């Protein structure tokens, strides 16, 4: 059973690579320059009936994964309305997010974008500092 599970996850990783979903998380703030291991995130958590299938998985850095936890919705800080979090399997990054003028912060273009940024703390100090360094190195922002 363990071998079957390992084979399944390897096939998911290869599929994610083919569909460039690794790039999705580089775009939201977790860059290949970050020394971190990406984790499989269930978009709809198992505890809420989500399944371990390609359509319900994405890659997330450990911090973003912890901040998301089992959430599927969050409060948009501008409208105070509860909205769904960004779904990288079904939505385009550029429809919901853009970069600040100096490209060190992610700006929400929609209620979904703003709620996701706030909930995942995508502009936390550590990330804005490292993005500033990447800008100086010519490695940021990513090509979208």
Coordinates of N, CA, C and O in Angstrom, one line a residue:
X1 N 0.8 -1.2 0.0 CA 0.0 0.0 0.0 C 0.9 1.3 0.0 O 0.6 2.2 -0.7
X2 N 2.0 1.3 0.8 CA 2.9 2.4 0.8 C 3.5 2.6 -0.6 O 3.6 3.8 -1.0
X3 N 3.9 1.6 -1.3 CA 4.5 1.7 -2.6 C 3.5 2.3 -3.6 O 3.8 3.2 -4.4
X4 N 2.2 1.9 -3.5 CA 1.2 2.5 -4.3 C 1.0 4.0 -4.0 O 0.9 4.8 -5.0
X5 N 1.0 4.4 -2.8 CA 0.9 5.8 -2.4 C 2.1 6.6 -2.9 O 1.9 7.7 -3.5
X6 N 3.3 6.1 -2.8 CA 4.5 6.7 -3.3 C 4.4 6.9 -4.8 O 4.7 8.0 -5.3
X7 N 4.0 5.8 -5.5 CA 3.9 6.0 -7.0 C 2.9 7.0 -7.3 O 3.1 7.8 -8.3
X8 N 1.8 7.1 -6.6 CA 0.7 8.1 -6.9 C 1.3 9.5 -6.7 O 1.1 10.3 -7.6
X9 N 2.0 9.7 -5.6 CA 2.5 11.1 -5.4 C 3.6 11.4 -6.4 O 3.7 12.6 -6.8
X10 N 4.4 10.5 -6.8 CA 5.4 10.8 -7.8 C 4.7 11.1 -9.1 O 5.1 12.0 -9.8
X11 N 3.6 10.4 -9.5 CA 2.9 10.8 -10.7 C 2.2 12.2 -10.6 O 2.2 12.9 -11.5
X12 N 1.8 12.6 -9.4 CA 1.2 13.9 -9.1 C 2.3 14.9 -9.3 O 2.1 16.0 -10.0
X13 N 3.5 14.7 -8.8 CA 4.6 15.6 -8.9 C 5.0 15.8 -10.4 O 5.1 16.9 -10.9
X14 N 5.0 14.7 -11.2 CA 5.3 14.8 -12.6 C 4.3 15.6 -13.3 O 4.5 16.4 -14.2
X15 N 3.0 15.4 -13.0 CA 1.9 16.1 -13.6 C 2.0 17.6 -13.2 O 1.8 18.4 -14.1
X16 N 2.3 17.9 -12.0 CA 2.4 19.3 -11.6 C 3.5 20.0 -12.4 O 3.4 21.1 -12.8
X17 N 4.6 19.2 -12.6 CA 5.7 19.8 -13.4 C 5.3 20.1 -14.8 O 5.6 21.1 -15.4
X18 N 4.6 19.1 -15.4 CA 4.1 19.3 -16.8 C 3.2 20.5 -16.9 O 3.2 21.1 -17.9
X19 N 2.4 20.7 -15.9 CA 1.4 21.8 -16.0 C 1.9 23.1 -15.4 O 1.2 24.1 -15.2
X20 N 3.2 23.1 -15.0 CA 3.9 24.3 -14.5 C 3.2 24.8 -13.2 O 3.3 26.0 -12.9
X21 N 2.6 24.0 -12.4 CA 2.0 24.5 -11.2 C 3.1 24.8 -10.1 O 2.8 25.5 -9.1
X22 N 4.3 24.3 -10.3 CA 5.4 24.7 -9.5 C 5.5 26.3 -9.6 O 5.8 27.0 -8.6
X23 N 5.4 26.8 -10.8 CA 5.5 28.2 -11.1 C 4.4 29.0 -10.4 O 4.6 30.2 -10.0
X24 N 3.3 28.4 -10.2 CA 2.2 29.2 -9.5 C 2.7 29.6 -8.1 O 2.4 30.8 -7.8
X25 N 3.3 28.8 -7.4 CA 3.7 29.2 -6.1 C 5.0 30.1 -6.1 O 5.1 30.9 -5.1
X26 N 5.8 30.0 -7.1 CA 6.8 31.0 -7.2 C 6.2 32.4 -7.4 O 6.7 33.4 -6.9
X27 N 5.1 32.4 -8.1 CA 4.4 33.7 -8.4 C 3.8 34.3 -7.2 O 3.6 35.5 -7.0
X28 N 3.3 33.4 -6.3 CA 2.6 34.0 -5.1 C 3.6 34.2 -3.9 O 3.2 34.6 -2.9
X29 N 4.9 34.1 -4.2 CA 5.8 34.5 -3.1 C 6.8 33.5 -2.7 O 7.7 33.8 -2.0
X30 N 6.6 32.2 -3.1 CA 7.5 31.2 -2.6 C 8.4 30.9 -3.8 O 8.0 30.1 -4.7
X31 N 9.6 31.4 -3.9 CA 10.4 31.3 -5.1 C 11.3 30.1 -5.1 O 11.7 29.6 -4.0
X32 N 11.8 29.7 -6.3 CA 12.8 28.6 -6.3 C 14.1 29.0 -5.6 O 14.9 28.2 -5.2
X33 N 14.3 30.3 -5.4 CA 15.5 30.8 -4.6 C 15.3 30.5 -3.1 O 16.3 30.7 -2.4
X34 N 14.1 30.2 -2.7 CA 13.9 30.0 -1.3 C 14.3 28.5 -1.0 O 14.0 27.6 -1.7
X35 N 15.1 28.4 0.1 CA 15.6 27.1 0.5 C 14.5 26.5 1.3 O 14.4 26.7 2.5
X36 N 13.5 25.8 0.7 CA 12.4 25.2 1.4 C 11.9 24.0 0.6 O 12.2 23.9 -0.5
X37 N 11.2 23.2 1.3 CA 10.6 22.0 0.7 C 9.1 22.4 0.5 O 8.5 22.8 1.5
X38 N 8.6 22.2 -0.7 CA 7.2 22.4 -0.9 C 6.4 21.2 -0.4 O 6.9 20.1 -0.4
X39 N 5.2 21.5 0.1 CA 4.3 20.5 0.6 C 3.1 20.4 -0.3 O 2.7 21.3 -0.9
X40 N 2.5 19.2 -0.3 CA 1.2 19.0 -1.0 C 0.2 19.6 -0.1 O 0.1 19.3 1.1
X41 N -0.6 20.5 -0.6 CA -1.7 21.1 0.1 C -3.0 20.6 -0.6 O -3.2 20.6 -1.8
X42 N -4.0 20.2 0.3 CA -5.3 19.9 -0.2 C -6.1 21.2 -0.3 O -6.3 21.8 0.7
X43 N -6.5 21.6 -1.5 CA -7.3 22.8 -1.6 C -8.6 22.7 -0.8 O -8.9 23.6 0.0
X44 N -9.3 21.7 -1.0 CA -10.4 21.3 -0.1 C -9.9 20.3 0.9 O -9.5 19.2 0.5
X45 N -9.8 20.6 2.2 CA -9.1 19.8 3.1 C -9.8 18.4 3.2 O -11.0 18.3 3.0
X46 N -9.0 17.4 3.6 CA -9.6 16.1 3.8 C -10.7 16.1 4.8 O -11.7 15.4 4.7
X47 N -10.5 16.9 5.8 CA -11.5 17.0 6.9 C -12.8 17.6 6.5 O -13.8 17.5 7.1
X48 N -12.8 18.2 5.3 CA -14.0 18.8 4.7 C -14.6 18.0 3.5 O -15.4 18.5 2.7
X49 N -14.0 16.8 3.4 CA -14.5 15.9 2.3 C -13.6 16.0 1.0 O -14.0 15.3 0.0
X50 N -12.5 16.7 1.1 CA -11.6 16.8 -0.1 C -10.9 15.5 -0.3 O -10.8 14.7 0.6
X51 N -10.5 15.2 -1.5 CA -9.8 14.0 -1.9 C -8.4 14.3 -2.3 O -8.0 15.4 -2.6
X52 N -7.6 13.2 -2.2 CA -6.2 13.3 -2.6 C -6.2 12.9 -4.1 O -5.8 11.8 -4.5
X53 N -6.6 13.9 -4.9 CA -6.6 13.7 -6.4 C -5.9 15.0 -7.0 O -5.9 16.0 -6.3
X54 N -5.4 14.9 -8.2 CA -4.6 16.0 -8.8 C -5.4 17.3 -8.7 O -4.8 18.3 -8.4
X55 N -6.7 17.3 -9.0 CA -7.5 18.5 -9.1 C -7.6 19.2 -7.8 O -8.0 20.3 -7.7
X56 N -7.3 18.5 -6.7 CA -7.5 19.0 -5.3 C -6.1 19.3 -4.6 O -6.1 19.6 -3.5
X57 N -5.1 19.1 -5.4 CA -3.7 19.3 -4.8 C -3.0 20.5 -5.4 O -3.2 20.8 -6.6
X58 N -2.2 21.2 -4.6 CA -1.3 22.2 -5.1 C 0.0 22.1 -4.2 O 0.0 21.4 -3.2
X59 N 1.0 22.8 -4.6 CA 2.2 22.9 -3.8 C 2.2 24.2 -3.0 O 1.9 25.2 -3.6
X60 N 2.6 24.1 -1.8 CA 2.7 25.3 -0.9 C 3.9 25.2 -0.1 O 4.4 24.1 0.3
X61 N 4.5 26.4 0.2 CA 5.6 26.4 1.2 C 5.0 26.1 2.5 O 3.8 26.3 2.8
X62 N 5.8 25.6 3.5 CA 5.3 25.2 4.8 C 4.5 26.3 5.5 O 3.5 26.1 6.1
X63 N 5.1 27.5 5.4 CA 4.4 28.6 6.1 C 3.0 28.9 5.6 O 2.0 29.0 6.3
X64 N 2.9 29.0 4.3 CA 1.6 29.3 3.6 C 0.6 28.1 4.0 O -0.5 28.4 4.2
X65 N 1.1 26.9 3.9 CA 0.3 25.7 4.2 C -0.2 25.8 5.6 O -1.4 25.5 5.9
X66 N 0.6 26.2 6.6 CA 0.2 26.3 8.0 C -0.8 27.5 8.2 O -1.8 27.3 8.9
X67 N -0.6 28.6 7.5 CA -1.5 29.7 7.6 C -2.9 29.3 7.0 O -3.9 29.7 7.5
X68 N -2.9 28.6 5.9 CA -4.1 28.2 5.3 C -4.9 27.2 6.2 O -6.1 27.3 6.4
X69 N -4.1 26.2 6.7 CA -4.7 25.2 7.6 C -5.9 24.5 6.9 O -5.7 24.1 5.7
X70 N -7.0 24.5 7.5 CA -8.2 23.9 6.9 C -9.1 24.9 6.3 O -10.3 24.6 5.9
X71 N -8.7 26.1 6.2 CA -9.6 27.2 5.6 C -9.8 27.0 4.1 O -9.0 26.6 3.4
X72 N -11.1 27.3 3.8 CA -11.4 27.4 2.4 C -11.9 28.8 2.0 O -12.0 29.2 0.9
X73 N -12.2 29.6 3.1 CA -12.7 30.9 2.9 C -11.9 31.8 3.9 O -11.3 31.3 4.8
X74 N -12.0 33.1 3.6 CA -11.4 34.1 4.5 C -12.1 35.4 4.3 O -12.9 35.6 3.4
X75 N -11.8 36.4 5.2 CA -12.4 37.7 5.2 C -11.6 38.6 4.3 O -10.4 38.8 4.5
X76 N -12.2 39.3 3.3 CA -11.5 40.3 2.6 C -11.4 41.5 3.5 O -12.4 42.0 4.0
X77 N -10.1 42.0 3.7 CA -9.9 43.1 4.6 C -10.6 44.4 4.2 O -10.9 45.3 5.0
X78 N -10.9 44.6 2.9 CA -11.5 45.8 2.5 C -13.0 45.9 2.6 O -13.6 46.9 3.0
X79 N -13.6 44.7 2.3 CA -15.1 44.7 2.3 C -15.7 44.0 3.6 O -16.9 44.1 3.8
X80 N -14.8 43.3 4.3 CA -15.2 42.5 5.4 C -16.2 41.3 5.1 O -16.8 40.7 5.9
X81 N -16.2 41.0 3.8 CA -17.0 39.9 3.3 C -16.2 38.6 3.3 O -15.0 38.6 3.0
X82 N -16.9 37.5 3.6 CA -16.2 36.2 3.6 C -16.2 35.7 2.1 O -17.3 35.7 1.5
X83 N -15.1 35.3 1.6 CA -14.9 34.9 0.2 C -14.1 33.6 0.2 O -13.3 33.3 1.1
X84 N -14.1 32.9 -0.9 CA -13.3 31.8 -1.1 C -11.8 32.2 -1.3 O -11.5 33.3 -1.8
X85 N -10.9 31.3 -0.8 CA -9.5 31.6 -1.0 C -9.1 31.3 -2.5 O -9.8 30.5 -3.2
X86 N -8.0 31.8 -3.0 CA -7.5 31.6 -4.3 C -7.3 30.1 -4.5 O -6.7 29.4 -3.7
X87 N -7.7 29.6 -5.7 CA -7.6 28.2 -6.1 C -6.7 28.1 -7.3 O -7.1 28.4 -8.4
X88 N -5.4 27.7 -7.1 CA -4.5 27.7 -8.2 C -4.8 26.7 -9.3 O -4.3 26.8 -10.4
X89 N -5.7 25.8 -9.0 CA -6.1 24.8 -10.0 C -7.2 25.3 -10.9 O -7.3 24.8 -12.0
X90 N -7.9 26.3 -10.4 CA -9.1 26.8 -11.2 C -9.0 28.2 -11.6 O -9.8 28.7 -12.4
X91 N -8.1 29.0 -11.0 CA -8.0 30.4 -11.2 C -6.6 30.8 -11.6 O -5.7 30.2 -11.3
X92 N -6.6 32.0 -12.4 CA -5.3 32.5 -12.8 C -4.8 33.5 -11.8 O -5.5 34.4 -11.4
X93 N -3.5 33.4 -11.5 CA -2.8 34.3 -10.6 C -3.0 35.8 -11.0 O -3.4 36.6 -10.2
X94 N -2.9 36.1 -12.3 CA -2.9 37.4 -12.8 C -4.3 38.0 -12.7 O -4.5 39.3 -12.8
X95 N -5.4 37.2 -12.5 CA -6.7 37.7 -12.4 C -7.0 38.3 -11.0 O -7.9 39.1 -10.7
X96 N -6.2 37.8 -10.0 CA -6.4 38.1 -8.6 C -5.3 38.9 -7.9 O -5.5 39.4 -6.8
X97 N -4.1 38.9 -8.5 CA -2.9 39.4 -7.9 C -2.1 40.2 -8.9 O -2.1 40.0 -10.1
X98 N -1.3 41.1 -8.3 CA -0.3 41.8 -9.1 C 0.8 42.2 -8.1 O 0.7 41.9 -6.9
X99 N 1.9 42.8 -8.6 CA 3.0 43.2 -7.7 C 2.9 44.7 -7.5 O 2.5 45.4 -8.3
X100 N 3.4 45.1 -6.3 CA 3.5 46.5 -5.9 C 4.6 47.1 -6.9 O 5.3 46.4 -7.6
X101 N 4.6 48.4 -6.9 CA 5.5 49.1 -7.8 C 7.0 48.6 -7.7 O 7.7 48.5 -8.6
X102 N 7.4 48.4 -6.4 CA 8.8 47.9 -6.2 C 8.9 46.4 -6.2 O 10.0 45.9 -6.0
X103 N 7.8 45.7 -6.5 CA 7.7 44.3 -6.6 C 8.0 43.5 -5.4 O 8.3 42.3 -5.5
X104 N 8.0 44.1 -4.2 CA 8.3 43.4 -3.0 C 7.0 42.9 -2.3 O 7.1 42.1 -1.4
X105 N 5.9 43.5 -2.7 CA 4.6 43.0 -2.1 C 3.7 42.6 -3.1 O 3.6 43.1 -4.2
X106 N 2.8 41.6 -2.8 CA 1.7 41.2 -3.6 C 0.5 42.0 -3.3 O 0.2 42.2 -2.1
X107 N -0.1 42.5 -4.3 CA -1.3 43.3 -4.2 C -2.5 42.5 -4.7 O -2.5 42.0 -5.8
X108 N -3.6 42.5 -3.9 CA -4.8 41.8 -4.3 C -5.7 42.7 -5.2 O -6.0 43.8 -4.8
X109 N -6.0 42.2 -6.3 CA -6.9 42.9 -7.3 C -8.4 42.6 -7.0 O -9.2 43.4 -7.5
X110 N -8.7 41.6 -6.3 CA -10.1 41.1 -6.1 C -10.3 40.8 -4.6 O -9.3 40.7 -3.9
X111 N -11.5 40.5 -4.3 CA -11.8 40.1 -2.9 C -11.0 38.8 -2.6 O -10.5 38.7 -1.5
X112 N -11.0 37.9 -3.5 CA -10.3 36.6 -3.4 C -8.8 36.9 -3.2 O -8.2 36.3 -2.3
X113 N -8.2 37.7 -4.0 CA -6.8 38.1 -3.9 C -6.4 38.7 -2.5 O -5.5 38.2 -1.8
X114 N -7.2 39.7 -2.1 CA -7.0 40.3 -0.8 C -7.1 39.4 0.4 O -6.3 39.4 1.3
X115 N -8.2 38.6 0.3 CA -8.4 37.6 1.4 C -7.3 36.6 1.5 O -6.8 36.2 2.6
X116 N -6.8 36.1 0.3 CA -5.8 35.1 0.3 C -4.4 35.7 0.8 O -3.7 35.1 1.6
X117 N -4.1 36.9 0.4 CA -2.9 37.6 0.8 C -2.9 37.7 2.4 O -1.9 37.4 3.0
X118 N -4.0 38.2 2.9 CA -4.2 38.4 4.3 C -4.1 37.1 5.1 O -3.3 37.1 6.1
X119 N -4.8 36.1 4.7 CA -4.8 34.9 5.4 C -3.5 34.1 5.4 O -3.1 33.6 6.4
X120 N -2.9 34.1 4.2 CA -1.6 33.4 4.1 C -0.4 34.2 4.5 O 0.7 33.8 4.5
X121 N -0.7 35.5 4.9 CA 0.4 36.4 5.3 C 1.5 36.5 4.2 O 2.7 36.4 4.5
X122 N 1.0 36.7 3.0 CA 1.9 36.6 1.8 C 2.9 37.8 1.7 O 3.8 37.8 0.9
X123 N 2.6 38.8 2.5 CA 3.5 40.0 2.6 C 4.2 40.2 3.9 O 4.6 41.3 4.3
X124 N 4.4 39.0 4.6 CA 5.1 39.1 5.9 C 6.5 39.6 5.7 O 7.1 39.5 4.6
X125 N 7.1 40.2 6.7 CA 8.3 40.9 6.7 C 9.4 40.0 6.1 O 10.2 40.5 5.2
X126 N 9.5 38.7 6.4 CA 10.6 37.8 5.9 C 10.5 37.8 4.4 O 11.5 37.8 3.7
X127 N 9.3 37.7 3.8 CA 9.1 37.6 2.4 C 9.4 38.9 1.7 O 10.0 38.8 0.6
X128 N 9.0 40.0 2.2 CA 9.3 41.2 1.5 C 10.8 41.5 1.6 O 11.3 42.1 0.6
X129 N 11.4 41.2 2.6 CA 12.9 41.4 2.7 C 13.6 40.5 1.6 O 14.5 41.0 1.0
X130 N 13.2 39.2 1.5 CA 13.9 38.4 0.6 C 13.5 38.8 -0.8 O 14.4 38.7 -1.7
X131 N 12.3 39.2 -1.1 CA 12.0 39.7 -2.4 C 12.8 40.9 -2.8 O 13.3 41.0 -4.0
X132 N 13.1 41.8 -1.8 CA 13.9 43.0 -2.1 C 15.3 42.5 -2.5 O 15.9 43.1 -3.5
X133 N 15.8 41.5 -1.9 CA 17.1 40.9 -2.2 C 17.1 40.3 -3.6 O 18.0 40.6 -4.4
X134 N 16.0 39.6 -3.9 CA 15.9 39.0 -5.3 C 15.8 40.1 -6.4 O 16.3 39.9 -7.4
X135 N 15.1 41.2 -6.1 CA 15.1 42.3 -7.0 C 16.5 42.8 -7.3 O 16.8 42.9 -8.5
X136 N 17.3 43.0 -6.3 CA 18.6 43.4 -6.5 C 19.5 42.5 -7.3 O 20.4 42.8 -8.0
X137 N 19.2 41.2 -7.2 CA 19.9 40.1 -7.9 C 19.4 39.9 -9.3 O 19.9 39.2 -10.1
X138 N 18.3 40.6 -9.6 CA 17.7 40.5 -11.0 C 16.9 39.2 -11.1 O 16.6 38.7 -12.2
X139 N 16.4 38.6 -10.0 CA 15.7 37.3 -10.0 C 14.2 37.5 -9.7 O 13.5 36.5 -9.6
X140 N 13.8 38.7 -9.6 CA 12.4 39.0 -9.2 C 11.9 40.3 -9.8 O 12.7 41.2 -10.0
X141 N 10.7 40.4 -10.3 CA 9.6 39.4 -10.1 C 9.7 38.3 -11.1 O 10.3 38.4 -12.1
X142 N 8.9 37.2 -10.9 CA 8.9 36.1 -11.8 C 8.2 36.5 -13.1 O 7.3 37.4 -13.0
X143 N 8.5 35.8 -14.2 CA 7.7 36.1 -15.4 C 6.4 35.4 -15.3 O 6.3 34.2 -15.1
X144 N 5.3 36.1 -15.5 CA 4.0 35.6 -15.4 C 3.4 35.6 -16.7 O 3.4 36.5 -17.4

